[in-house]
Amino acid sequence: MTPASSAAAGTVHISRVDALEILDSRGRPTLQVAVTLARGARGVAGVPSGASTGSKEATERRDGDRSRYSGLGVLDVLCAVHGEIADLLRSRAWRDLAEIDAALIELDGTPGKARLGANAIVGVSMACACALASAEGRELWDWLTPPGVAPRLPVPHFNVINGGVHASNPLDFQEFMIAPLGAGSLPEAIRAGAEVYGALRDLLAGRGHGTGLGDEGGFAPRLSEPEEVLYLLTAAIDQAGYIAGPGGVAIALDPAASEFRGDGYYTVAGQRLTSADMIERYAEITQRFPVWLIEDGLAEDDWDGWEALTERLGRKIQLVGDDIFVTNPAIIREAISRGVGNAALIKVNQIGTVTETLEAMAICRRGGYAQFVSHRSGETTDTFIADLATGAGCGELKTGAPARGERVAKYNRLLEIAAAEEHLPYGLARD
Ligand code: 2PG
Ligand code: MG
């Protein structure tokens, strides 16, 4: 009799927890975690890592030994998984993932998961989720669907022009995304993304711009004015044969403004701008271009600016908090009560467990905030977020360009789900 079958009904036993130091898409070490249940089900997760991180994110732990990977190794984190974490997980029967995640948080004992490392904890939490879903014979997206929520295939947001800390060009805004809001199905949306990406490559090359790629697979031309990029993007959508706008292919921006704010000013293409100037600039941008969403339009410490931005544009477009909310349930609650933004970016490794991520999404749903599930700039081929976005029914996912294996893996997972589950609707949750 296995430990699992001898456990009380409805509980599971974990028999193995393995971790491996692997590379992420930027050539930096990260973790792969595998969790095996006593009855044999197994879950594997690759841990992502960000570059433009919010200051209140859960703490990613690195070795700091400069003789290996410039100090970025994760061998100490790996030891924590094999040691303390594996000991805890194997020591008793577990009712559900929430109980496992709560025990991991308690074992760590620090507010930001700094002792064991959020990269250890998130890898274990994700791998446990996969193992538990597999043990129940359910697809991960289905297993992740909260009670009372209708799953749906999300609108993919393809990051086709990279700037900021994701590329070495002079572009201050970090991400320019295309969102096929008007596509009739997920496969049509993927096709639209890839076709516009191809048209954009031709357009850039035709104008003598480089077509080298940034960290998330978007092109990284030597442009600095956001409006110039928006003009090119709109032209590419048009050339690919789509309508630029909400009925066809719309545009989304992640300026990642915390990265270009200093001394209370924002610097865009060499210009020093106040919060009010930035808001004015965004208002003009939304007049001139089919931009339907702006993420981190202002910096994480500019809450007053965010309030003004929301007041000005919150009824017209989606205003997503990333660095400012860091997928943190308490911060999102505060934002909702102050009317800051109207949507939250959702990154599992920003908060550090799957349970807290689902809690953050539930708070958004109750508060009328949209949820935009996201990859990180450093990724593996792990596809967890494709299932999360589908299961949570939030209708929005960003996971880079329709190029580079680690980005495409998530889009291909969506195609797989769409093919297997023809009944699942596609599109924004408000539809
Ligand atoms: C962001 C993310 C993902 P990073 O700012 O939204 O695109 O970037 O992972 O570098 O924080
Ligand atoms: Mg962001």
PDB file of N, CA, C and O in Angstrom, residues 273-322:
ATOM      1  N   LEU A 273       9.615  65.007 -18.409  1.00  0.00           N
ATOM      2  CA  LEU A 273       8.155  65.178 -18.336  1.00  0.00           C
ATOM      3  C   LEU A 273       7.637  64.957 -16.920  1.00  0.00           C
ATOM      4  O   LEU A 273       8.111  64.070 -16.202  1.00  0.00           O
ATOM      5  N   THR A 274       6.639  65.764 -16.528  1.00  0.00           N
ATOM      6  CA  THR A 274       5.980  65.542 -15.237  1.00  0.00           C
ATOM      7  C   THR A 274       4.919  64.461 -15.424  1.00  0.00           C
ATOM      8  O   THR A 274       4.597  64.074 -16.547  1.00  0.00           O
ATOM      9  N   SER A 275       4.330  64.045 -14.299  1.00  0.00           N
ATOM     10  CA  SER A 275       3.206  63.105 -14.350  1.00  0.00           C
ATOM     11  C   SER A 275       2.093  63.653 -15.235  1.00  0.00           C
ATOM     12  O   SER A 275       1.529  62.938 -16.069  1.00  0.00           O
ATOM     13  N   ALA A 276       1.783  64.943 -15.035  1.00  0.00           N
ATOM     14  CA  ALA A 276       0.695  65.565 -15.807  1.00  0.00           C
ATOM     15  C   ALA A 276       1.036  65.563 -17.298  1.00  0.00           C
ATOM     16  O   ALA A 276       0.164  65.307 -18.141  1.00  0.00           O
ATOM     17  N   ASP A 277       2.318  65.824 -17.636  1.00  0.00           N
ATOM     18  CA  ASP A 277       2.732  65.778 -19.054  1.00  0.00           C
ATOM     19  C   ASP A 277       2.534  64.378 -19.624  1.00  0.00           C
ATOM     20  O   ASP A 277       2.096  64.205 -20.762  1.00  0.00           O
ATOM     21  N   MET A 278       2.907  63.388 -18.810  1.00  0.00           N
ATOM     22  CA  MET A 278       2.779  61.995 -19.287  1.00  0.00           C
ATOM     23  C   MET A 278       1.311  61.669 -19.553  1.00  0.00           C
ATOM     24  O   MET A 278       0.968  61.048 -20.569  1.00  0.00           O
ATOM     25  N   ILE A 279       0.435  62.093 -18.639  1.00  0.00           N
ATOM     26  CA  ILE A 279      -0.998  61.800 -18.791  1.00  0.00           C
ATOM     27  C   ILE A 279      -1.519  62.455 -20.078  1.00  0.00           C
ATOM     28  O   ILE A 279      -2.255  61.844 -20.857  1.00  0.00           O
ATOM     29  N   GLU A 280      -1.076  63.695 -20.298  1.00  0.00           N
ATOM     30  CA  GLU A 280      -1.464  64.408 -21.515  1.00  0.00           C
ATOM     31  C   GLU A 280      -0.976  63.647 -22.756  1.00  0.00           C
ATOM     32  O   GLU A 280      -1.691  63.485 -23.745  1.00  0.00           O
ATOM     33  N   ARG A 281       0.262  63.173 -22.676  1.00  0.00           N
ATOM     34  CA  ARG A 281       0.848  62.429 -23.798  1.00  0.00           C
ATOM     35  C   ARG A 281       0.033  61.165 -24.094  1.00  0.00           C
ATOM     36  O   ARG A 281      -0.259  60.853 -25.240  1.00  0.00           O
ATOM     37  N   TYR A 282      -0.343  60.452 -23.031  1.00  0.00           N
ATOM     38  CA  TYR A 282      -1.142  59.240 -23.226  1.00  0.00           C
ATOM     39  C   TYR A 282      -2.522  59.578 -23.801  1.00  0.00           C
ATOM     40  O   TYR A 282      -3.053  58.853 -24.645  1.00  0.00           O
ATOM     41  N   ALA A 283      -3.087  60.685 -23.326  1.00  0.00           N
ATOM     42  CA  ALA A 283      -4.404  61.074 -23.838  1.00  0.00           C
ATOM     43  C   ALA A 283      -4.306  61.326 -25.345  1.00  0.00           C
ATOM     44  O   ALA A 283      -5.159  60.878 -26.122  1.00  0.00           O
ATOM     45  N   GLU A 284      -3.239  62.018 -25.760  1.00  0.00           N
ATOM     46  CA  GLU A 284      -3.040  62.278 -27.203  1.00  0.00           C
ATOM     47  C   GLU A 284      -2.827  60.976 -27.964  1.00  0.00           C
ATOM     48  O   GLU A 284      -3.370  60.771 -29.051  1.00  0.00           O
ATOM     49  N   ILE A 285      -2.000  60.108 -27.384  1.00  0.00           N
ATOM     50  CA  ILE A 285      -1.712  58.820 -28.041  1.00  0.00           C
ATOM     51  C   ILE A 285      -3.008  58.046 -28.278  1.00  0.00           C
ATOM     52  O   ILE A 285      -3.226  57.482 -29.356  1.00  0.00           O
ATOM     53  N   THR A 286      -3.897  58.051 -27.269  1.00  0.00           N
ATOM     54  CA  THR A 286      -5.143  57.275 -27.444  1.00  0.00           C
ATOM     55  C   THR A 286      -6.101  57.951 -28.431  1.00  0.00           C
ATOM     56  O   THR A 286      -7.016  57.310 -28.934  1.00  0.00           O
ATOM     57  N   GLN A 287      -5.893  59.253 -28.671  1.00  0.00           N
ATOM     58  CA  GLN A 287      -6.690  59.930 -29.713  1.00  0.00           C
ATOM     59  C   GLN A 287      -6.199  59.536 -31.104  1.00  0.00           C
ATOM     60  O   GLN A 287      -6.975  59.328 -32.020  1.00  0.00           O
ATOM     61  N   ARG A 288      -4.863  59.468 -31.228  1.00  0.00           N
ATOM     62  CA  ARG A 288      -4.268  59.282 -32.560  1.00  0.00           C
ATOM     63  C   ARG A 288      -4.125  57.835 -32.993  1.00  0.00           C
ATOM     64  O   ARG A 288      -4.081  57.539 -34.185  1.00  0.00           O
ATOM     65  N   PHE A 289      -3.963  56.935 -32.021  1.00  0.00           N
ATOM     66  CA  PHE A 289      -3.671  55.535 -32.363  1.00  0.00           C
ATOM     67  C   PHE A 289      -4.663  54.595 -31.659  1.00  0.00           C
ATOM     68  O   PHE A 289      -5.186  54.939 -30.602  1.00  0.00           O
ATOM     69  N   PRO A 290      -4.850  53.387 -32.235  1.00  0.00           N
ATOM     70  CA  PRO A 290      -5.829  52.463 -31.645  1.00  0.00           C
ATOM     71  C   PRO A 290      -5.271  51.720 -30.425  1.00  0.00           C
ATOM     72  O   PRO A 290      -5.200  50.494 -30.398  1.00  0.00           O
ATOM     73  N   VAL A 291      -4.871  52.500 -29.412  1.00  0.00           N
ATOM     74  CA  VAL A 291      -4.306  51.906 -28.182  1.00  0.00           C
ATOM     75  C   VAL A 291      -5.456  51.625 -27.226  1.00  0.00           C
ATOM     76  O   VAL A 291      -6.187  52.530 -26.845  1.00  0.00           O
ATOM     77  N   TRP A 292      -5.598  50.359 -26.832  1.00  0.00           N
ATOM     78  CA  TRP A 292      -6.739  50.020 -25.978  1.00  0.00           C
ATOM     79  C   TRP A 292      -6.323  49.763 -24.535  1.00  0.00           C
ATOM     80  O   TRP A 292      -7.161  49.707 -23.644  1.00  0.00           O
ATOM     81  N   LEU A 293      -4.995  49.643 -24.289  1.00  0.00           N
ATOM     82  CA  LEU A 293      -4.517  49.285 -22.945  1.00  0.00           C
ATOM     83  C   LEU A 293      -3.152  49.914 -22.703  1.00  0.00           C
ATOM     84  O   LEU A 293      -2.296  49.899 -23.592  1.00  0.00           O
ATOM     85  N   ILE A 294      -2.974  50.484 -21.523  1.00  0.00           N
ATOM     86  CA  ILE A 294      -1.642  50.963 -21.123  1.00  0.00           C
ATOM     87  C   ILE A 294      -1.315  50.371 -19.748  1.00  0.00           C
ATOM     88  O   ILE A 294      -2.058  50.546 -18.783  1.00  0.00           O
ATOM     89  N   GLU A 295      -0.204  49.658 -19.704  1.00  0.00           N
ATOM     90  CA  GLU A 295       0.276  49.052 -18.451  1.00  0.00           C
ATOM     91  C   GLU A 295       1.422  49.920 -17.935  1.00  0.00           C
ATOM     92  O   GLU A 295       2.254  50.385 -18.719  1.00  0.00           O
ATOM     93  N   ASP A 296       1.491  50.112 -16.633  1.00  0.00           N
ATOM     94  CA  ASP A 296       2.580  50.884 -16.017  1.00  0.00           C
ATOM     95  C   ASP A 296       2.887  52.163 -16.813  1.00  0.00           C
ATOM     96  O   ASP A 296       4.044  52.473 -17.116  1.00  0.00           O
ATOM     97  N   GLY A 297       1.824  52.911 -17.096  1.00  0.00           N
ATOM     98  CA  GLY A 297       2.006  54.204 -17.755  1.00  0.00           C
ATOM     99  C   GLY A 297       2.748  55.181 -16.864  1.00  0.00           C
ATOM    100  O   GLY A 297       3.437  56.089 -17.340  1.00  0.00           O
ATOM    101  N   LEU A 298       2.609  54.993 -15.548  1.00  0.00           N
ATOM    102  CA  LEU A 298       3.339  55.819 -14.579  1.00  0.00           C
ATOM    103  C   LEU A 298       4.067  54.894 -13.609  1.00  0.00           C
ATOM    104  O   LEU A 298       3.811  53.687 -13.559  1.00  0.00           O
ATOM    105  N   ALA A 299       4.954  55.486 -12.824  1.00  0.00           N
ATOM    106  CA  ALA A 299       5.852  54.687 -11.982  1.00  0.00           C
ATOM    107  C   ALA A 299       5.149  54.133 -10.740  1.00  0.00           C
ATOM    108  O   ALA A 299       4.103  54.621 -10.325  1.00  0.00           O
ATOM    109  N   GLU A 300       5.778  53.125 -10.135  1.00  0.00           N
ATOM    110  CA  GLU A 300       5.168  52.451  -8.992  1.00  0.00           C
ATOM    111  C   GLU A 300       5.034  53.355  -7.767  1.00  0.00           C
ATOM    112  O   GLU A 300       4.187  53.112  -6.913  1.00  0.00           O
ATOM    113  N   ASP A 301       5.870  54.405  -7.669  1.00  0.00           N
ATOM    114  CA  ASP A 301       5.768  55.292  -6.499  1.00  0.00           C
ATOM    115  C   ASP A 301       4.955  56.552  -6.793  1.00  0.00           C
ATOM    116  O   ASP A 301       4.913  57.476  -5.984  1.00  0.00           O
ATOM    117  N   ASP A 302       4.293  56.589  -7.936  1.00  0.00           N
ATOM    118  CA  ASP A 302       3.530  57.780  -8.334  1.00  0.00           C
ATOM    119  C   ASP A 302       2.018  57.511  -8.211  1.00  0.00           C
ATOM    120  O   ASP A 302       1.287  57.584  -9.188  1.00  0.00           O
ATOM    121  N   TRP A 303       1.570  57.199  -6.987  1.00  0.00           N
ATOM    122  CA  TRP A 303       0.152  56.850  -6.778  1.00  0.00           C
ATOM    123  C   TRP A 303      -0.767  58.028  -7.112  1.00  0.00           C
ATOM    124  O   TRP A 303      -1.847  57.844  -7.665  1.00  0.00           O
ATOM    125  N   ASP A 304      -0.327  59.258  -6.784  1.00  0.00           N
ATOM    126  CA  ASP A 304      -1.176  60.418  -7.105  1.00  0.00           C
ATOM    127  C   ASP A 304      -1.326  60.548  -8.619  1.00  0.00           C
ATOM    128  O   ASP A 304      -2.414  60.816  -9.132  1.00  0.00           O
ATOM    129  N   GLY A 305      -0.216  60.361  -9.323  1.00  0.00           N
ATOM    130  CA  GLY A 305      -0.255  60.400 -10.785  1.00  0.00           C
ATOM    131  C   GLY A 305      -1.193  59.324 -11.326  1.00  0.00           C
ATOM    132  O   GLY A 305      -1.997  59.574 -12.226  1.00  0.00           O
ATOM    133  N   TRP A 306      -1.105  58.133 -10.752  1.00  0.00           N
ATOM    134  CA  TRP A 306      -1.977  57.025 -11.173  1.00  0.00           C
ATOM    135  C   TRP A 306      -3.452  57.378 -10.974  1.00  0.00           C
ATOM    136  O   TRP A 306      -4.298  57.049 -11.810  1.00  0.00           O
ATOM    137  N   GLU A 307      -3.748  58.036  -9.857  1.00  0.00           N
ATOM    138  CA  GLU A 307      -5.145  58.429  -9.610  1.00  0.00           C
ATOM    139  C   GLU A 307      -5.621  59.386 -10.701  1.00  0.00           C
ATOM    140  O   GLU A 307      -6.718  59.248 -11.235  1.00  0.00           O
ATOM    141  N   ALA A 308      -4.759  60.349 -11.024  1.00  0.00           N
ATOM    142  CA  ALA A 308      -5.116  61.332 -12.059  1.00  0.00           C
ATOM    143  C   ALA A 308      -5.237  60.657 -13.427  1.00  0.00           C
ATOM    144  O   ALA A 308      -6.142  60.970 -14.210  1.00  0.00           O
ATOM    145  N   LEU A 309      -4.327  59.736 -13.701  1.00  0.00           N
ATOM    146  CA  LEU A 309      -4.368  59.005 -14.974  1.00  0.00           C
ATOM    147  C   LEU A 309      -5.677  58.215 -15.096  1.00  0.00           C
ATOM    148  O   LEU A 309      -6.332  58.197 -16.148  1.00  0.00           O
ATOM    149  N   THR A 310      -6.053  57.572 -13.988  1.00  0.00           N
ATOM    150  CA  THR A 310      -7.277  56.758 -13.997  1.00  0.00           C
ATOM    151  C   THR A 310      -8.496  57.649 -14.196  1.00  0.00           C
ATOM    152  O   THR A 310      -9.425  57.315 -14.943  1.00  0.00           O
ATOM    153  N   GLU A 311      -8.471  58.802 -13.508  1.00  0.00           N
ATOM    154  CA  GLU A 311      -9.558  59.766 -13.639  1.00  0.00           C
ATOM    155  C   GLU A 311      -9.705  60.198 -15.109  1.00  0.00           C
ATOM    156  O   GLU A 311     -10.782  60.256 -15.662  1.00  0.00           O
ATOM    157  N   ARG A 312      -8.537  60.428 -15.750  1.00  0.00           N
ATOM    158  CA  ARG A 312      -8.546  60.955 -17.117  1.00  0.00           C
ATOM    159  C   ARG A 312      -8.891  59.890 -18.163  1.00  0.00           C
ATOM    160  O   ARG A 312      -9.658  60.133 -19.075  1.00  0.00           O
ATOM    161  N   LEU A 313      -8.290  58.700 -18.045  1.00  0.00           N
ATOM    162  CA  LEU A 313      -8.429  57.718 -19.134  1.00  0.00           C
ATOM    163  C   LEU A 313      -9.089  56.399 -18.737  1.00  0.00           C
ATOM    164  O   LEU A 313      -9.302  55.531 -19.580  1.00  0.00           O
ATOM    165  N   GLY A 314      -9.397  56.261 -17.453  1.00  0.00           N
ATOM    166  CA  GLY A 314      -9.898  54.968 -16.950  1.00  0.00           C
ATOM    167  C   GLY A 314     -11.224  54.512 -17.542  1.00  0.00           C
ATOM    168  O   GLY A 314     -11.533  53.324 -17.507  1.00  0.00           O
ATOM    169  N   ARG A 315     -12.007  55.453 -18.068  1.00  0.00           N
ATOM    170  CA  ARG A 315     -13.275  55.021 -18.678  1.00  0.00           C
ATOM    171  C   ARG A 315     -13.090  54.656 -20.145  1.00  0.00           C
ATOM    172  O   ARG A 315     -13.914  54.010 -20.752  1.00  0.00           O
ATOM    173  N   LYS A 316     -11.951  55.086 -20.705  1.00  0.00           N
ATOM    174  CA  LYS A 316     -11.723  54.873 -22.136  1.00  0.00           C
ATOM    175  C   LYS A 316     -10.895  53.625 -22.426  1.00  0.00           C
ATOM    176  O   LYS A 316     -11.159  52.899 -23.380  1.00  0.00           O
ATOM    177  N   ILE A 317      -9.854  53.417 -21.628  1.00  0.00           N
ATOM    178  CA  ILE A 317      -8.959  52.291 -21.913  1.00  0.00           C
ATOM    179  C   ILE A 317      -8.663  51.504 -20.634  1.00  0.00           C
ATOM    180  O   ILE A 317      -8.995  51.946 -19.534  1.00  0.00           O
ATOM    181  N   GLN A 318      -8.016  50.372 -20.806  1.00  0.00           N
ATOM    182  CA  GLN A 318      -7.616  49.575 -19.650  1.00  0.00           C
ATOM    183  C   GLN A 318      -6.278  50.109 -19.126  1.00  0.00           C
ATOM    184  O   GLN A 318      -5.327  50.290 -19.900  1.00  0.00           O
ATOM    185  N   LEU A 319      -6.212  50.354 -17.830  1.00  0.00           N
ATOM    186  CA  LEU A 319      -4.979  50.849 -17.201  1.00  0.00           C
ATOM    187  C   LEU A 319      -4.503  49.771 -16.233  1.00  0.00           C
ATOM    188  O   LEU A 319      -5.125  49.529 -15.188  1.00  0.00           O
ATOM    189  N   VAL A 320      -3.425  49.117 -16.599  1.00  0.00           N
ATOM    190  CA  VAL A 320      -2.978  47.918 -15.883  1.00  0.00           C
ATOM    191  C   VAL A 320      -1.814  48.245 -14.953  1.00  0.00           C
ATOM    192  O   VAL A 320      -0.825  48.846 -15.376  1.00  0.00           O
ATOM    193  N   GLY A 321      -1.926  47.822 -13.703  1.00  0.00           N
ATOM    194  CA  GLY A 321      -0.831  48.006 -12.745  1.00  0.00           C
ATOM    195  C   GLY A 321       0.050  46.765 -12.683  1.00  0.00           C
ATOM    196  O   GLY A 321      -0.444  45.669 -12.407  1.00  0.00           O
ATOM    197  N   ASP A 322       1.334  46.963 -12.952  1.00  0.00           N
ATOM    198  CA  ASP A 322       2.296  45.852 -12.860  1.00  0.00           C
ATOM    199  C   ASP A 322       3.231  46.121 -11.686  1.00  0.00           C
ATOM    200  O   ASP A 322       2.998  45.643 -10.570  1.00  0.00           O
TER     201      ASP A 322
END
